Tab-separated table of C-alpha atoms and ligand atoms in Angstrom:
chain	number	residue	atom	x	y	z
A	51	UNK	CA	32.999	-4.826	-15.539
A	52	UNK	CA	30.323	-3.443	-17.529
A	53	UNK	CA	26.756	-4.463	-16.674
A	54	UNK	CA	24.383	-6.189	-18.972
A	55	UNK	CA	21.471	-4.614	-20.057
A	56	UNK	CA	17.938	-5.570	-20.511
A	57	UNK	CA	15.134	-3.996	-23.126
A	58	UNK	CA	11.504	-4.821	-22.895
A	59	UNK	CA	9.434	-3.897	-25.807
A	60	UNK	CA	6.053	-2.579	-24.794
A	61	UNK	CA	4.027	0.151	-24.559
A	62	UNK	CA	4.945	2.481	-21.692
A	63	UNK	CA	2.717	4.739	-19.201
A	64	UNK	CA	3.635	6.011	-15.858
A	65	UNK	CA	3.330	9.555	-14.139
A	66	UNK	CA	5.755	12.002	-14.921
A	67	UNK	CA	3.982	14.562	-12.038
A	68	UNK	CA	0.642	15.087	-10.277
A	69	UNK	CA	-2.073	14.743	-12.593
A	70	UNK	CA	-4.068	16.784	-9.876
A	71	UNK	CA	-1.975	19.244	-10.383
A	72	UNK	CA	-0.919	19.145	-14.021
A	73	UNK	CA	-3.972	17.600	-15.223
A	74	UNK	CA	-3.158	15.387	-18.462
A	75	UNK	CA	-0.164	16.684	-19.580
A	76	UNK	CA	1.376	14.427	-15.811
A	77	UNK	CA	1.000	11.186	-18.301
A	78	UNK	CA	3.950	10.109	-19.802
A	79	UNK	CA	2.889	7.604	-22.329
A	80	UNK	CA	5.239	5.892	-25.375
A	81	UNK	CA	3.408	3.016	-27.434
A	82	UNK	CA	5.342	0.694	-28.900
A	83	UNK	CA	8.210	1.832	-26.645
A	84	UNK	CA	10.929	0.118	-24.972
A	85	UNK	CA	12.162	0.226	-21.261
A	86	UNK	CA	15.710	-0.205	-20.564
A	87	UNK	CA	16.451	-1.752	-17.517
A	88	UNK	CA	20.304	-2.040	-15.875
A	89	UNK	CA	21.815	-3.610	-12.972
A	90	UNK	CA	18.263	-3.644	-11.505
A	91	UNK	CA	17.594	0.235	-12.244
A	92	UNK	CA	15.990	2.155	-14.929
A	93	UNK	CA	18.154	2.931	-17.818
A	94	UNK	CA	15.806	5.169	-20.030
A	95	UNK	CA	12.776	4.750	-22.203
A	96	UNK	CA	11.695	5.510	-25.264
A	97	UNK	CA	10.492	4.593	-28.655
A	98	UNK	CA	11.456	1.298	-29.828
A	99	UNK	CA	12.130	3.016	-33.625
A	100	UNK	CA	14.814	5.759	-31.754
A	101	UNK	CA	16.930	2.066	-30.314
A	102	UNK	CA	20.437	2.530	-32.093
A	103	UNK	CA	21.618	-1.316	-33.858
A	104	UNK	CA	24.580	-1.460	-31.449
A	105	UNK	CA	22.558	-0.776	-28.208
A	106	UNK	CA	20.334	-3.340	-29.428
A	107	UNK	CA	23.255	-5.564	-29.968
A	108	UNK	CA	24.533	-4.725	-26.087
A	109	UNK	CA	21.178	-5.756	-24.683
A	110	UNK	CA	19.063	-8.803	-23.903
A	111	UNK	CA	15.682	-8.170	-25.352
A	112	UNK	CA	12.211	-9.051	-23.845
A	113	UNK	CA	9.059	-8.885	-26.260
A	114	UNK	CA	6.241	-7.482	-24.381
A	115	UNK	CA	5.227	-5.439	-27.413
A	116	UNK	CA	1.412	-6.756	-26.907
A	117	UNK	CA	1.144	-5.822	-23.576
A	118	UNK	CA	1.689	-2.272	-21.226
A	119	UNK	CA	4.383	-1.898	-18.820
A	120	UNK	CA	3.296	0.745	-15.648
A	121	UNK	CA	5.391	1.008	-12.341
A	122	UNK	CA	4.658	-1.815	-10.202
A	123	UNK	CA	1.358	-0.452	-7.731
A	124	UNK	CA	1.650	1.038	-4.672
A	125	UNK	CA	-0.361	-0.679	-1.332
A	126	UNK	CA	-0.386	1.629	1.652
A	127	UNK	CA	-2.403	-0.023	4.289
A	128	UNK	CA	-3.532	-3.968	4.348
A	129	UNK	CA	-2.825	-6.867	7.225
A	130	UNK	CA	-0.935	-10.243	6.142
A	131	UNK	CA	-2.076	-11.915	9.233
A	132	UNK	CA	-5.787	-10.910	7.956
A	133	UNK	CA	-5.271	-13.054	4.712
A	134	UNK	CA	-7.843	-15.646	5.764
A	135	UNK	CA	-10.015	-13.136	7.041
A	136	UNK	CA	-11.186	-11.742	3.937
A	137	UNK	CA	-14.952	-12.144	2.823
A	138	UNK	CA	-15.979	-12.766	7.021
A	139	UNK	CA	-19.614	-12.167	6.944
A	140	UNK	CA	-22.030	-9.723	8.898
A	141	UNK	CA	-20.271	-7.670	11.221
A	142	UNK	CA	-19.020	-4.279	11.496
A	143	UNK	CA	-15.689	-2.846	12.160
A	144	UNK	CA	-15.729	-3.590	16.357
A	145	UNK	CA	-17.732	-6.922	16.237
A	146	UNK	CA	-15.647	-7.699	12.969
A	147	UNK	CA	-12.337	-7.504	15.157
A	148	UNK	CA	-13.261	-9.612	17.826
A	149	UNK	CA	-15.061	-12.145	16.079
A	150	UNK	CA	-13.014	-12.954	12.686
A	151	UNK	CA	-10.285	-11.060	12.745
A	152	UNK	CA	-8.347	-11.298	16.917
A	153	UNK	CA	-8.642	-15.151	16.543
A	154	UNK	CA	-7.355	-15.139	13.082
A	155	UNK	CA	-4.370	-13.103	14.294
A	156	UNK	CA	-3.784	-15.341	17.227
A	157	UNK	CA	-2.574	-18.302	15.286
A	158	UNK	CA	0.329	-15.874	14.252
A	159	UNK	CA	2.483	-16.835	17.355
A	160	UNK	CA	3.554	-20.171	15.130
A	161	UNK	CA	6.600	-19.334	13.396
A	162	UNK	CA	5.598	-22.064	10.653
A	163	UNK	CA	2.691	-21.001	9.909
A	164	UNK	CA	3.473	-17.437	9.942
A	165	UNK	CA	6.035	-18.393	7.327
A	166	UNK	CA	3.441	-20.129	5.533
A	167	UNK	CA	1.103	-17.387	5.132
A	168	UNK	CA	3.862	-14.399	4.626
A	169	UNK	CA	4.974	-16.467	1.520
A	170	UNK	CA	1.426	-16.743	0.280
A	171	UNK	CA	1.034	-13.338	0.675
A	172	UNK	CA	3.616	-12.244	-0.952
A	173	UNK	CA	2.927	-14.404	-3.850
A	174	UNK	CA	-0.495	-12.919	-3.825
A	175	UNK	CA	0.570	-9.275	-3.734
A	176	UNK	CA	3.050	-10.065	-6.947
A	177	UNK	CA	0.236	-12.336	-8.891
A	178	UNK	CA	-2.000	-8.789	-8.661
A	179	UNK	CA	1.033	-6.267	-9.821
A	180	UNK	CA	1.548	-4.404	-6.559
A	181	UNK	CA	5.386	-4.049	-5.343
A	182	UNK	CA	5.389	-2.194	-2.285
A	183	UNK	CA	3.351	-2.608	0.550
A	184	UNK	CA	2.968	-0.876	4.275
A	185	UNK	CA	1.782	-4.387	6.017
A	186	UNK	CA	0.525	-5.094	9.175
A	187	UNK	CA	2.020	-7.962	11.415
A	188	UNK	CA	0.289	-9.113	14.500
A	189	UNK	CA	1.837	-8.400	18.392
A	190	UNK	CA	4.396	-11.579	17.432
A	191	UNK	CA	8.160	-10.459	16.836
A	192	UNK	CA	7.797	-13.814	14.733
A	193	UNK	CA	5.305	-12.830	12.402
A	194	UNK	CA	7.121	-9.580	11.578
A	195	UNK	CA	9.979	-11.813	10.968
A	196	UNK	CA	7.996	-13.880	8.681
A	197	UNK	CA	7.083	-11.100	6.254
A	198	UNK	CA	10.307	-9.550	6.688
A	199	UNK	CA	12.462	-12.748	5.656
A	200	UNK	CA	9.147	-13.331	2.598
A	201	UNK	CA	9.614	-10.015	1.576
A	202	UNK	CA	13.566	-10.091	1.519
A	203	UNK	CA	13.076	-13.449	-0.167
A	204	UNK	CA	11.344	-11.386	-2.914
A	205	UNK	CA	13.817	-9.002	-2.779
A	206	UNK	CA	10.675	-6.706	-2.208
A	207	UNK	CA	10.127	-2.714	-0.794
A	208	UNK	CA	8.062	-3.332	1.883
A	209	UNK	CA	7.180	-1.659	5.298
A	210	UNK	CA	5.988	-3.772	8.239
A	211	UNK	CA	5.868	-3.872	11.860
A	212	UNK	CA	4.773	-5.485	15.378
A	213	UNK	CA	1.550	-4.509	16.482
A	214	UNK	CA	1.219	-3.018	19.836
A	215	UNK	CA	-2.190	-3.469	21.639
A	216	UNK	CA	-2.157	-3.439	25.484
A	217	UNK	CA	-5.485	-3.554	26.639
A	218	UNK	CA	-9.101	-3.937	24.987
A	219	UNK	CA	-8.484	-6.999	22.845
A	220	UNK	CA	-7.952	-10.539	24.294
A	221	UNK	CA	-5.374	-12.005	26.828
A	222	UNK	CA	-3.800	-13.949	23.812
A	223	UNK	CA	-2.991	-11.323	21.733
A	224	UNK	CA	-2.102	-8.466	24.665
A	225	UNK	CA	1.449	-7.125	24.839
A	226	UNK	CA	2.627	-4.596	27.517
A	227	UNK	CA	3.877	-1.300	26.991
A	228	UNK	CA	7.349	-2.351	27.725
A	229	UNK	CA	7.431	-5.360	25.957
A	230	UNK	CA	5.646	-3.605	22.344
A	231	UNK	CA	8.528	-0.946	22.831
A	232	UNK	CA	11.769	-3.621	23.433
A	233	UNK	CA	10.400	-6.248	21.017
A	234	UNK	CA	9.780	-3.312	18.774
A	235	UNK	CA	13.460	-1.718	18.934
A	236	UNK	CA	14.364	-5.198	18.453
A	237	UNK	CA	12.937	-5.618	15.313
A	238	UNK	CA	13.725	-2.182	13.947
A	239	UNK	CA	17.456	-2.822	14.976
A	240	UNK	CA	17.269	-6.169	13.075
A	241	UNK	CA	15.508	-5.044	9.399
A	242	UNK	CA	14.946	-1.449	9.023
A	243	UNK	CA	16.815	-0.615	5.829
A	244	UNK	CA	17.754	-3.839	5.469
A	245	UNK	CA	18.007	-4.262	2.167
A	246	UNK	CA	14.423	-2.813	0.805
A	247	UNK	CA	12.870	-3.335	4.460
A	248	UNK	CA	11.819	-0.537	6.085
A	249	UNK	CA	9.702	-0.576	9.953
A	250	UNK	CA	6.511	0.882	10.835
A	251	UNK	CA	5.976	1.375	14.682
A	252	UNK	CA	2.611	-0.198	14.618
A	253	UNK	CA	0.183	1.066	17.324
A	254	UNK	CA	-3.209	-1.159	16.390
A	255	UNK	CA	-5.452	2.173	17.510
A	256	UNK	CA	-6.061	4.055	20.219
A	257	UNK	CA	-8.607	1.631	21.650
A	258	UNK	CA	-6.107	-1.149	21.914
A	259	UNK	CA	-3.212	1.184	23.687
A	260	UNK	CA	-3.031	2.637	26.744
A	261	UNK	CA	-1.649	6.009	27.065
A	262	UNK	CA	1.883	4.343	28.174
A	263	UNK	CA	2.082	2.506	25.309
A	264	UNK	CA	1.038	5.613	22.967
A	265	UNK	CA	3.915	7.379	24.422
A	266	UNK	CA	6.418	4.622	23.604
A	267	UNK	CA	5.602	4.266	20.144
A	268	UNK	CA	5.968	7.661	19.629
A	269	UNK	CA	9.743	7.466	21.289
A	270	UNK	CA	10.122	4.569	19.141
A	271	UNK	CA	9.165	6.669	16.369
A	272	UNK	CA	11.264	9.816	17.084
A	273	UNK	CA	14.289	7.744	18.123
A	274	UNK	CA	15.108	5.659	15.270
A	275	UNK	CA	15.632	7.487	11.842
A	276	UNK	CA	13.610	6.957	9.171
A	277	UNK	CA	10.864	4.887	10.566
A	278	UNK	CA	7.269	5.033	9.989
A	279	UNK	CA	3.708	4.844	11.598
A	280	UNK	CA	0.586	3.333	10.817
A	281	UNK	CA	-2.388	2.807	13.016
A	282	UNK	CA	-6.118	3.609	12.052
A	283	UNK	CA	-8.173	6.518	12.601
A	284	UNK	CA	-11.898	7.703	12.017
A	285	UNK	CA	-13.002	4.705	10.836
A	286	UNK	CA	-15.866	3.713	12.397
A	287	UNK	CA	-18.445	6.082	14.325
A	288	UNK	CA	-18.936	3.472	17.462
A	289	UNK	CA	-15.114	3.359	17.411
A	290	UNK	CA	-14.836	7.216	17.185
A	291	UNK	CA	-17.381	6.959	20.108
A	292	UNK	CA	-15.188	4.393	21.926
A	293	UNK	CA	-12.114	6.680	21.827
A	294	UNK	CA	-14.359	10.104	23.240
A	295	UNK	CA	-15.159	7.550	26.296
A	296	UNK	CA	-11.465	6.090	26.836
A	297	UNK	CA	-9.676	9.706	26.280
A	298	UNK	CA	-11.656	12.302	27.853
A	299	UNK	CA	-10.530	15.903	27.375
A	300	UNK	CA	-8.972	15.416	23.569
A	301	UNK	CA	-10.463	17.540	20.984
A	302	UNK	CA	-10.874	14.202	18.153
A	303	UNK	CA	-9.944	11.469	17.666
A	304	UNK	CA	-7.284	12.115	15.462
A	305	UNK	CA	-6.247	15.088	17.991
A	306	UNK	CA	-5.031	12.079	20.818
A	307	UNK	CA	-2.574	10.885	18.156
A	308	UNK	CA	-1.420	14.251	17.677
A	309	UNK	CA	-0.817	14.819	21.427
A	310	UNK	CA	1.570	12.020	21.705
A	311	UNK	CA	3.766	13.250	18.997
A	312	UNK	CA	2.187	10.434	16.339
A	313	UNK	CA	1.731	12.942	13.306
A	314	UNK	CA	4.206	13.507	10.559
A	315	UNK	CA	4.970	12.624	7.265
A	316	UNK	CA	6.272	9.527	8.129
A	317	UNK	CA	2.574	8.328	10.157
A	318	UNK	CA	0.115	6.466	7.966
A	319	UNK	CA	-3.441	6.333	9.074
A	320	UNK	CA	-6.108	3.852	7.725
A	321	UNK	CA	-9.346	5.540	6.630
A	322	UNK	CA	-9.730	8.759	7.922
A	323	UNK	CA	-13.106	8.892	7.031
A	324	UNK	CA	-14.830	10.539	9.626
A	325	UNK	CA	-12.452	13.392	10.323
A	326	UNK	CA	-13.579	17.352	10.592
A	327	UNK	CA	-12.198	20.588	9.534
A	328	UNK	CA	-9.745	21.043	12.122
A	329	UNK	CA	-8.478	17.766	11.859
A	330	UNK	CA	-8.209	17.566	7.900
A	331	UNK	CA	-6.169	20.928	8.268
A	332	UNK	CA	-3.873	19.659	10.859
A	333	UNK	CA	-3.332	16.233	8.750
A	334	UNK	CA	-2.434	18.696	5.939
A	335	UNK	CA	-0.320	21.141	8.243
A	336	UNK	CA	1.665	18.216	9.524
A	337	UNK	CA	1.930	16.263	6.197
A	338	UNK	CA	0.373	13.032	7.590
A	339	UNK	CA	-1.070	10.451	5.283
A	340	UNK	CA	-4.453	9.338	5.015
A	341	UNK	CA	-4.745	5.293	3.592
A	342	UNK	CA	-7.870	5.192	1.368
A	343	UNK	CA	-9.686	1.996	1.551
A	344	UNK	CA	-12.855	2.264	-0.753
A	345	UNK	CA	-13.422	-2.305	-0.484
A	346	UNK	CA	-12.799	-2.048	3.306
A	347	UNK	CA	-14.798	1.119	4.005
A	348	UNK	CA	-17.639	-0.734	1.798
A	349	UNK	CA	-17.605	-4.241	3.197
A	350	UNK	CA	-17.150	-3.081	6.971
A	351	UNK	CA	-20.119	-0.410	6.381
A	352	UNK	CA	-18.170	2.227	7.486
A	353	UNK	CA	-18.445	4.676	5.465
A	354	UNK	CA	-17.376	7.006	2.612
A	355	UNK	CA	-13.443	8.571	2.469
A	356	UNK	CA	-13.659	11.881	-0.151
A	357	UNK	CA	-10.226	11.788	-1.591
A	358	UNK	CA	-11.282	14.520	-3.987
A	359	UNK	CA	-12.082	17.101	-0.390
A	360	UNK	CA	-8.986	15.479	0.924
A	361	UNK	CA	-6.493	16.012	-2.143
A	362	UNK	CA	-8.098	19.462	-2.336
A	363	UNK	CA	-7.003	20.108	1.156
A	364	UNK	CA	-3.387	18.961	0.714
A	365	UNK	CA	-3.702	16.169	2.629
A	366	UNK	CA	-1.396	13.707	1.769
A	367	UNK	CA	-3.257	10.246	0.199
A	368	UNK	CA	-2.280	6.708	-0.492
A	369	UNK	CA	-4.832	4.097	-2.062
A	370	UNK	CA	-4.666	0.867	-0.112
A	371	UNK	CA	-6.375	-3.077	0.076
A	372	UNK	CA	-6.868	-2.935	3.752
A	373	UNK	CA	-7.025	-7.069	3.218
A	374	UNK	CA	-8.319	-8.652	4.943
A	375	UNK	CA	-11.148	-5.880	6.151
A	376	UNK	CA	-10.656	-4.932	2.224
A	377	UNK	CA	-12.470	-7.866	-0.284
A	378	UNK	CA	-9.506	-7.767	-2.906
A	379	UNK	CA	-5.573	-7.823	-3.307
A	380	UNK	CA	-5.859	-6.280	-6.598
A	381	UNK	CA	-5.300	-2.348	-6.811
A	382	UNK	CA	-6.720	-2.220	-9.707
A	383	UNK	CA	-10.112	-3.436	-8.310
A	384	UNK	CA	-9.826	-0.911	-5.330
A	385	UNK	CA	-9.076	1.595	-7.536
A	386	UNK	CA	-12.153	0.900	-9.030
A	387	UNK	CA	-14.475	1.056	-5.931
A	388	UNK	CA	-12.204	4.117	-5.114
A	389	UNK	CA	-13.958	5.726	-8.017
A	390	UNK	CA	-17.321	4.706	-7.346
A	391	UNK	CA	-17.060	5.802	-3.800
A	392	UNK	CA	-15.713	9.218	-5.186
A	393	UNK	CA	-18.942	9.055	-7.335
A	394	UNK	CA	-21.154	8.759	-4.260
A	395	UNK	CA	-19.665	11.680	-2.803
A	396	UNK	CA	-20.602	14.167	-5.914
A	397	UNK	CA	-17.273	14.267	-7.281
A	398	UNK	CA	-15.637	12.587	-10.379
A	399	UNK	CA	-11.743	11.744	-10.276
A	400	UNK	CA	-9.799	10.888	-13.327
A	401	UNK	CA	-8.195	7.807	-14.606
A	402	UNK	CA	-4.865	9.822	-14.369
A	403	UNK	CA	-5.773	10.830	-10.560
A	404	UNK	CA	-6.694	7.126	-10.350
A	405	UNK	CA	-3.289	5.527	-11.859
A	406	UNK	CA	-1.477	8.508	-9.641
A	407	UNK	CA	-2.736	7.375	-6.353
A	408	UNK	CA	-1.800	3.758	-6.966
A	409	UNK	CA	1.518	4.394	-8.264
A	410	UNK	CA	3.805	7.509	-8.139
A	411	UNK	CA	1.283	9.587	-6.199
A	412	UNK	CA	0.916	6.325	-3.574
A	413	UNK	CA	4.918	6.618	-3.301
A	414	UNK	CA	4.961	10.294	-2.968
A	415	UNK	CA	2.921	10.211	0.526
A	416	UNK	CA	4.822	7.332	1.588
A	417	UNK	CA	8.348	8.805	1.056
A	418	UNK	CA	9.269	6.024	-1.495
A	419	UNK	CA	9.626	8.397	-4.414
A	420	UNK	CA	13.065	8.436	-4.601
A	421	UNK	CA	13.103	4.714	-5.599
A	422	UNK	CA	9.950	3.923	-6.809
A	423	UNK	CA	6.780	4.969	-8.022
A	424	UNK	CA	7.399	5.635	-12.053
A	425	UNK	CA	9.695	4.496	-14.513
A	426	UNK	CA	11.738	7.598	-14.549
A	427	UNK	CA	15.820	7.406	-14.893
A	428	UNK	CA	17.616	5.823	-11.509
A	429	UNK	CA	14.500	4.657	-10.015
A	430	UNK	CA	14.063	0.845	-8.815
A	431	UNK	CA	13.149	-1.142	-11.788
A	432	UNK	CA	9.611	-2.471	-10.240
A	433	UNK	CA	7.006	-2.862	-13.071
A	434	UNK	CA	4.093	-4.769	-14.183
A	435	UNK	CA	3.408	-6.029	-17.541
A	436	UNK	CA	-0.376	-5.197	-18.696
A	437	UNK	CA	-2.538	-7.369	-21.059
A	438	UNK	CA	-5.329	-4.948	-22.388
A	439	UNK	CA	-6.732	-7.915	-23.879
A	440	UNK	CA	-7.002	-9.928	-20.574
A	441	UNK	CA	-11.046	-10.902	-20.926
A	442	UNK	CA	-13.382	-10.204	-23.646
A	443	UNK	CA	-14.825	-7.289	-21.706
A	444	UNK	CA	-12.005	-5.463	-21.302
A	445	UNK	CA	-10.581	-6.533	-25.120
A	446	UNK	CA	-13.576	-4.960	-26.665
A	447	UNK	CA	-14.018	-1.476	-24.497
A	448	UNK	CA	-10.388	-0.865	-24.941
A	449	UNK	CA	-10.800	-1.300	-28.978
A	450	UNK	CA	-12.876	1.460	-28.822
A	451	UNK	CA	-10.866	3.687	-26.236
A	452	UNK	CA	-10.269	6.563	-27.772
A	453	UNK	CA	-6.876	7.850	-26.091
A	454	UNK	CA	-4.343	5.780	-23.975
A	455	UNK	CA	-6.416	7.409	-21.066
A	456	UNK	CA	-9.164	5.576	-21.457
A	457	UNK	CA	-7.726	2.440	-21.524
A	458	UNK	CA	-5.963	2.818	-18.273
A	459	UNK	CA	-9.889	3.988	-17.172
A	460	UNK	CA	-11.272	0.077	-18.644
A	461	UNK	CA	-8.133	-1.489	-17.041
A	462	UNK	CA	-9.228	-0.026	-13.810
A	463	UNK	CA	-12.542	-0.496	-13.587
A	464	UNK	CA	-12.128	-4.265	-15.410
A	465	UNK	CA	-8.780	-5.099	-14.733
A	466	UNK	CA	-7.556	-7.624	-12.087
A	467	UNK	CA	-4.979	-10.341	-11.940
A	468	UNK	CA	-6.113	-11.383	-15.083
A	469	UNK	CA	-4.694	-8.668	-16.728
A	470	UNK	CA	-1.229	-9.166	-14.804
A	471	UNK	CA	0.850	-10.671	-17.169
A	472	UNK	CA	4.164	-10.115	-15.369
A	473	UNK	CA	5.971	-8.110	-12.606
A	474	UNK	CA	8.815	-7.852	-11.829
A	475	UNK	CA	11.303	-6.405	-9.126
A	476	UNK	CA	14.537	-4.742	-9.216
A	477	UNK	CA	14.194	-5.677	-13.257
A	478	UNK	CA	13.600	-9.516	-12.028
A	479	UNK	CA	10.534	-11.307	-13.120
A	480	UNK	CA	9.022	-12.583	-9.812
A	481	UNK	CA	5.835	-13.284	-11.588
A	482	UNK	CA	4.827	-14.595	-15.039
A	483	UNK	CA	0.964	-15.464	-15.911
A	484	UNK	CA	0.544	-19.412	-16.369
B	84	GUN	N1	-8.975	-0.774	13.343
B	84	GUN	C1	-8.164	-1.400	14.222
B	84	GUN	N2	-7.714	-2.566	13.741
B	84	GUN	C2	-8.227	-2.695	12.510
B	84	GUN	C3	-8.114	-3.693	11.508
B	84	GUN	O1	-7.433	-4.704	11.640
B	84	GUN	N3	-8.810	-3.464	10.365
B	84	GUN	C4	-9.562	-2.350	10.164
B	84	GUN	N4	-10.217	-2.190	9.012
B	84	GUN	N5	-9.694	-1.403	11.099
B	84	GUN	C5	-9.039	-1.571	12.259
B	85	ZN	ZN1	-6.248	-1.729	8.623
């Protein structure tokens, strides 16, 4: 049986390449076009004047032609357990943990409210146009079962995982080495690749592991095929000081990951702000991803990531919330701060380098680019649904944008859920503005 198709009207802009590398011409930009959408997948897209009578007959059709349809964005680091964490006052990143954000993660051990807050989350994540997400759980096999069932619920690409922390945090929230590599083998046995689920082994930091435990999740890693990483690294200087006292004898930071076998393209690190020469090269040499966090790295005082040095170096990047460390769910607003923190380093980026890192560039490091990531031909139909027009700011600097550009620039910098009309998954609407 044939399939029934589905044609939105709209105007169309996604990343046909790396704007870093092919400057402008990466943009791939149709107004009033149309995106066809089939069993889920992308059909093609076009202009809406090249649509045939009879394929317009085939199809259902969806009038979006006021708004913009981009892929759906691209979250590569942020904590669901941290939702109520966000906007904690006063502290920095190692007072921050223990004061707001251990307790916070401690109430994660109830099932039902785990539930509660996955589903919130998830909601959350939708209402602000992002569609994939690398989450954090807490050291609870139920809380990664929370997001996990919210996510599948969704019918969402997402990436979570247990995190392991045996030592340095509380007695509430400690696991052992053992226990963080069965209950995580569990876990990945029960949802990676299910459906769009995929696992990250989920190693807090090196702080919070002992070297037992380190060793684990990199068996855990290497064992099961296909699974990520994500921890944090160079994020803090007392924390960078912290790991020099814990593990004598390593070169960085960054350099006792590497000796357990924790590098690769499939490892995701949070912030990577502090790191030096050798260890930008060896991120690059080992294709390793570096999550940049511009609301985190701000609120926390930590400091300032330079994604331009970074990108330059061929490190691999993602843009990411970091909620609940991070002050907004909205990529569009951290793409924003992303820019100004660029700014503060000396270095402009563009709105195409911008959109790239939040979308197909953000699936690119993550290993997601087969599926998502741009509206090309095959890929999973994830997309959001743009109103320029959102608020009277953003309505009049777009009127006098100039190219299509600088309207993605205003939607950055002024955009938020505001501007998130729709998105939807798999071709699904799984939001719709009130
Ligand atoms: N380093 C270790 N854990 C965390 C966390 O939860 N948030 C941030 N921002 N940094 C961390
Ligand atoms: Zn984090």
């Amino acid at each position: 049986m044939t399939q029934r198709s589905t044609i939105y009207f709209a105007s169309i802009a996604h990343c046909l390449s790396d704007p870093w590398v092919d400057g402008a011409s990466a943009l791939g930009y149709i107004k009033n076009g149309y995106l066809k959408v089939t069993d889920g997948l992308i059909d093609s897209s076009g202009a809406e004047a090249d649509l045939s009578r009879d394929e317009l007959e085939q199809c259902d059709q969806v009038d979006y032609r006021a708004y913009t349809i981009t892929p759906g964005f691209i979250d590569g680091h942020l904590h669901y357990p941290q939702t109520g964490v966000i906007a904690s006052y006063g502290a920095q990143l190692l007072e921050w943990l223990e004061k707001y954000t251990f307790p916070a993660e401690s109430k994660f051990s109830d099932e039902a409210y785990a539930n509660d807050v996955a589903n919130w989350f998830i909601k959350e994540l939708l209402k602000n146009g992002t569609t994939s997400a690398f989450v954090y759980a807490t050291i609870h096999k139920q809380s990664v079962d929370a997001i996990f069932n919210a996510a599948l619920s969704a019918n969402m690409r997402l990436a979570s995982g247990k995190v392991m922390m045996d030592r340095n945090c509380p007695e509430f929230l400690r696991d052992t080495a053992a226990s963080s590599y069965e209950d995580s083998q569990q876990l990945i046995d029960k949802w990676h690749r299910k459906n769009r689920l995929l696992y990250a082994v989920t190693p807090r930091f090196a702080p919070t592991s002992t070297e037992e435990q380190l060793k684990l999740a990199s068996q855990l890693y290497h064992e099961n095929e296909g699974v990520y990483l994500q921890s944090h690294v160079a994020e803090n200087k007392a924390e960078i000081q912290w790991v020099a006292d814990l593990y004598p004898g390593f070169r960085s930071y960054l350099d006792v990951y590497d000796h357990f076998g924790l590098l690769g393209e499939k490892s995701i690190y949070g912030h990577c702000i502090y790191l030096d020469d050798a260890d930008i090269t060896r991120m690059a040499d080992s294709g390793t991803v570096a999550a940049f966090c511009p609301t985190s790295n701000l609120f926390l005082g930590s400091g300032l990531f330079d994604l331009v040095t970074a990108r330059s170096r061929n490190v691999r990047t993602t843009l990411a919330t970091d909620v609940g460390g991070g002050t907004s769910f909205s990529m569009l607003r951290t793409a924003s701060e992303a820019y100004k923190v660029t700014q503060m380093a000396g270095n402009t980026v563009t709105s195409l380098q911008l959109f790239y890192e939040m979308t197909l560039g953000g699936a690119t490091a993550l290993s997601i680019d087969d599926q998502v990531g741009s509206l090309a031909e095959g890929k999973e139909a994830d997309f959001v649904v743009h109103d320029l027009q959102a608020t009277d700011v953003l309505a009049q600097r777009v009127a006098l944008a100039e190219d299509i550009e600088e309207q993605l620039f205003a939607l950055i910098i002024l955009g938020d859920d505001r501007s998130t009309v729709a998105t939807h998954l798999m071709g699904e609407r799984v939001y719709a503005r009130p």
